[in-house]
mmCIF file of C-alpha atoms in Angstrom:
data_model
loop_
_atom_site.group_PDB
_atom_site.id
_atom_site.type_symbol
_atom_site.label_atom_id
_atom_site.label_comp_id
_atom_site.label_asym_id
_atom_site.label_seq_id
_atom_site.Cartn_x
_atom_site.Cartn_y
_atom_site.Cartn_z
ATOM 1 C CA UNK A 256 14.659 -12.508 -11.533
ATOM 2 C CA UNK A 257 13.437 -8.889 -11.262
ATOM 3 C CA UNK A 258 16.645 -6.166 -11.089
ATOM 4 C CA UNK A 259 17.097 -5.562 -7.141
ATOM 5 C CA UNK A 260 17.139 -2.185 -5.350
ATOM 6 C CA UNK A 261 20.269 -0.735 -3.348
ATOM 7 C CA UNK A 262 21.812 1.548 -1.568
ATOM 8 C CA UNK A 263 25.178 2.319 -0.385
ATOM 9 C CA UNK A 264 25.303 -0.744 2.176
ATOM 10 C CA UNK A 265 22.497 -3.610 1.233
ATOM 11 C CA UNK A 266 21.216 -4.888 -1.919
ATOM 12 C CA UNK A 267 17.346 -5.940 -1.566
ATOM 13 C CA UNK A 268 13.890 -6.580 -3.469
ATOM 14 C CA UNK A 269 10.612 -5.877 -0.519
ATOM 15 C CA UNK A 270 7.371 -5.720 -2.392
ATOM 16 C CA UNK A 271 4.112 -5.493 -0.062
ATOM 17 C CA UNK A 272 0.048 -5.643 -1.266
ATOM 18 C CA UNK A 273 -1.827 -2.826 1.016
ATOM 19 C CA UNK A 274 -5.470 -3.074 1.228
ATOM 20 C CA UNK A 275 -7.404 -0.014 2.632
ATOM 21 C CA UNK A 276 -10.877 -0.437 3.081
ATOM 22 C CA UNK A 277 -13.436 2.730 3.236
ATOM 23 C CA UNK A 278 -14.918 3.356 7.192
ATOM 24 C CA UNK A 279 -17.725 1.072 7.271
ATOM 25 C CA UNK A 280 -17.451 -0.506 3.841
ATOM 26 C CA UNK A 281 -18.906 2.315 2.473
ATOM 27 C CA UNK A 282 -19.136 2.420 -0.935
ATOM 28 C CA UNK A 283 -18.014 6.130 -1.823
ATOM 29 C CA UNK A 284 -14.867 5.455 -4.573
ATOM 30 C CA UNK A 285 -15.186 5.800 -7.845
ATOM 31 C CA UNK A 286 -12.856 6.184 -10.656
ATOM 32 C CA UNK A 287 -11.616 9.919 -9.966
ATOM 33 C CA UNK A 288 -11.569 9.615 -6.096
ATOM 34 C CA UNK A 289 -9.544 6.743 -6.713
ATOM 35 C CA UNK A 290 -7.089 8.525 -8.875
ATOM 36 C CA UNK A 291 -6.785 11.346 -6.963
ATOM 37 C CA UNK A 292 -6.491 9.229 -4.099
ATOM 38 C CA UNK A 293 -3.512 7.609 -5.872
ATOM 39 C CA UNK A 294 -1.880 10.856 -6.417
ATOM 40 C CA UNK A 295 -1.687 11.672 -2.829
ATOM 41 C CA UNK A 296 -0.164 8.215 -2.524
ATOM 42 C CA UNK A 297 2.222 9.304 -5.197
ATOM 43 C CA UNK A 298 2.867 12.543 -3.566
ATOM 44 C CA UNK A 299 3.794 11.143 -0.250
ATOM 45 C CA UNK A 300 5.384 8.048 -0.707
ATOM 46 C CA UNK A 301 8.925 9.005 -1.636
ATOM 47 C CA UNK A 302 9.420 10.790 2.049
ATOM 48 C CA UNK A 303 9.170 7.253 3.127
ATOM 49 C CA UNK A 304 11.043 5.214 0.760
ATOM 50 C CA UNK A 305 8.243 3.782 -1.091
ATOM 51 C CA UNK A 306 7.270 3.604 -4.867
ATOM 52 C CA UNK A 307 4.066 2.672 -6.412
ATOM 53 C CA UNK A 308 4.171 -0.375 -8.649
ATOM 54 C CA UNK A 309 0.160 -1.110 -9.087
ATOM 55 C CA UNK A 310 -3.125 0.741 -8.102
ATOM 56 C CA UNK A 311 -6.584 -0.629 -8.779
ATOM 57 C CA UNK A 312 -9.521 -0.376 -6.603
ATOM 58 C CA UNK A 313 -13.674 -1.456 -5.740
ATOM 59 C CA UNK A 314 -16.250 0.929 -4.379
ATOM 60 C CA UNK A 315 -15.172 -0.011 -1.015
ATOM 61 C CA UNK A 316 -11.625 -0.673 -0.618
ATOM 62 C CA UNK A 317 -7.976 0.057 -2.619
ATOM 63 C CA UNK A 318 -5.271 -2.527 -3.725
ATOM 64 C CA UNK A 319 -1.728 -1.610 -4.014
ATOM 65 C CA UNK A 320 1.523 -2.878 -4.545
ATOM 66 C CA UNK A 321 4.399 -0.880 -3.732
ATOM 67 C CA UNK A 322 8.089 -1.410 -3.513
ATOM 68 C CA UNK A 323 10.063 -0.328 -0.243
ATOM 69 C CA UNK A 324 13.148 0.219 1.365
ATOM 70 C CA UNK A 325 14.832 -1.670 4.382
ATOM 71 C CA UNK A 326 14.887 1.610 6.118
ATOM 72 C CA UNK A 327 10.955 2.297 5.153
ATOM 73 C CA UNK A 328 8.317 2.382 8.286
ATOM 74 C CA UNK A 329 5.650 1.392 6.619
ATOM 75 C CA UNK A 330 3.171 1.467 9.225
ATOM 76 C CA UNK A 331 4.070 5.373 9.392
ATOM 77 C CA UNK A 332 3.711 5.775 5.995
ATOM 78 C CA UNK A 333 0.125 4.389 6.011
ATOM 79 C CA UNK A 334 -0.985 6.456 9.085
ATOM 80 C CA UNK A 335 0.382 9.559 7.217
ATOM 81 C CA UNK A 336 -1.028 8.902 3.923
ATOM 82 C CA UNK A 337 -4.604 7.537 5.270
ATOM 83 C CA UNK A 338 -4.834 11.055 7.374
ATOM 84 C CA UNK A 339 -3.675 13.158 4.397
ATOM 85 C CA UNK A 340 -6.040 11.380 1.961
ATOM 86 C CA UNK A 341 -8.758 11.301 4.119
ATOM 87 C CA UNK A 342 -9.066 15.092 4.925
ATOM 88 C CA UNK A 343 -8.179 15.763 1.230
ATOM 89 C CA UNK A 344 -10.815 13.590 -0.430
ATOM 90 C CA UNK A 345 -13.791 14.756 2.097
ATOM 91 C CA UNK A 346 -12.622 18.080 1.005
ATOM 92 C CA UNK A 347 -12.316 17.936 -2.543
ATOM 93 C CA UNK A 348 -15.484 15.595 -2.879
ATOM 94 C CA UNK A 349 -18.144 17.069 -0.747
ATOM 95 C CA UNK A 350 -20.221 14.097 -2.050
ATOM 96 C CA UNK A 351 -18.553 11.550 0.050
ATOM 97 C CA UNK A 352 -19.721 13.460 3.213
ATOM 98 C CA UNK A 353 -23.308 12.084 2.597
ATOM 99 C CA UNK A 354 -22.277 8.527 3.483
ATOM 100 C CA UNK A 355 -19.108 9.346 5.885
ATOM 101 C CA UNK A 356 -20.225 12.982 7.396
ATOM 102 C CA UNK A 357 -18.353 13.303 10.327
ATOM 103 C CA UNK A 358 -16.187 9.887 10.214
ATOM 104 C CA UNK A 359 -12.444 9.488 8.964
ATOM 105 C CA UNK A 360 -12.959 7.808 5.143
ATOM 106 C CA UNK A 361 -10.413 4.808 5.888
ATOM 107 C CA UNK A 362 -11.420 2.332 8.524
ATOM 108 C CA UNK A 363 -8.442 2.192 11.067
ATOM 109 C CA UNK A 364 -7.376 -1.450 10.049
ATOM 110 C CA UNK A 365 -5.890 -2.395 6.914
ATOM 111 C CA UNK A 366 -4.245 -5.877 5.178
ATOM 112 C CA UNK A 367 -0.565 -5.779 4.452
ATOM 113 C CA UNK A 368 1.169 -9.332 2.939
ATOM 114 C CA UNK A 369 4.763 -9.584 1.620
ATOM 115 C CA UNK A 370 4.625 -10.368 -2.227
ATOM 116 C CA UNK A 371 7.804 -11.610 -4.016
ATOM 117 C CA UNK A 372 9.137 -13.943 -6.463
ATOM 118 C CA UNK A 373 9.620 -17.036 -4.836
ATOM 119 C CA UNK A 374 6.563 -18.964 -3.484
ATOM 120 C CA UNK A 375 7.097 -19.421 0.586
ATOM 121 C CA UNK A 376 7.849 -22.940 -0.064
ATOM 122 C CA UNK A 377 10.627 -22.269 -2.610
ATOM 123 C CA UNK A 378 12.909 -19.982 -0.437
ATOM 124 C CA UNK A 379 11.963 -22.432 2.809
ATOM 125 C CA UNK A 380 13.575 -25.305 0.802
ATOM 126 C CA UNK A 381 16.204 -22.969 -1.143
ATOM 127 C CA UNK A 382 17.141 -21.775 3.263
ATOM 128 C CA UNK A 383 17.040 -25.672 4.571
ATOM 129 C CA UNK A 384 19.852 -26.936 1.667
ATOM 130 C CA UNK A 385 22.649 -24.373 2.733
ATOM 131 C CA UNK A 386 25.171 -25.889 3.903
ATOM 132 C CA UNK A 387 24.733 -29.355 2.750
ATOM 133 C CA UNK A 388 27.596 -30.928 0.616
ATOM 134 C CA UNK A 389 26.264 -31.658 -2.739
ATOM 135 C CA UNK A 390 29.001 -34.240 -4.119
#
């Protein structure tokens, strides 16, 4: 099992997958708008607790896996960073105003799923044997 995170009162492991899909499914990313747009992620992320653990992404959308902390809002986190990457990469890559000229470059919705360890059914059986006597 993977080392877990702390702090001074909890012990804990929270790994999400975040995909952010381009307004419209527009196809604007390629490999340096997707690098800088990790960077930005990079930059922001440890205000909220969060650390980058995989980036990859399409012409139309972003994966990512981060870590996070019990304290982390990660729906504020994603607002921030989709409003700082946004007006950053329409700025630094004039191109992308061709296909999203006066729209935000993330759509508003996104797809966030837990990701751990343990399979779903694993921890549901591992939660249902406490407190049975095993003789």
């Amino acid at each position: 099992m993977r080392d877990m995170d702390n702090n001074a009162h909890s012990v804990y492991l929270l790994y999400y997958h975040l995909v952010m899909v381009v307004k419209y499914r527009r196809k604007v990313i390629n490999d340096d708008i997707s690098e800088r747009a990790k960077e930005i992620f990079e930059y922001i992320a440890p205000n909220y607790g969060i650390t980058l653990e995989e980036w990859n992404h399409d012409m139309d959308h972003v994966h990512v896996m981060f870590r996070a902390q019990p304290r982390t809002e990660i729906s504020k986190f994603i607002n921030a960073y989709k409003s700082a990457s946004s007006r950053l990469l329409k700025k630094e890559y004039p191109k992308i105003r061709e296909k999203l000229w006066k729209e935000a470059f993330w759509s508003q919705s996104f797809c966030l799923m837990t990701a751990g360890e343990a399979p779903i059914e694993v921890i549901r059986k591992y939660i249902e044997s406490q407190g049975e006597k095993h003789e």
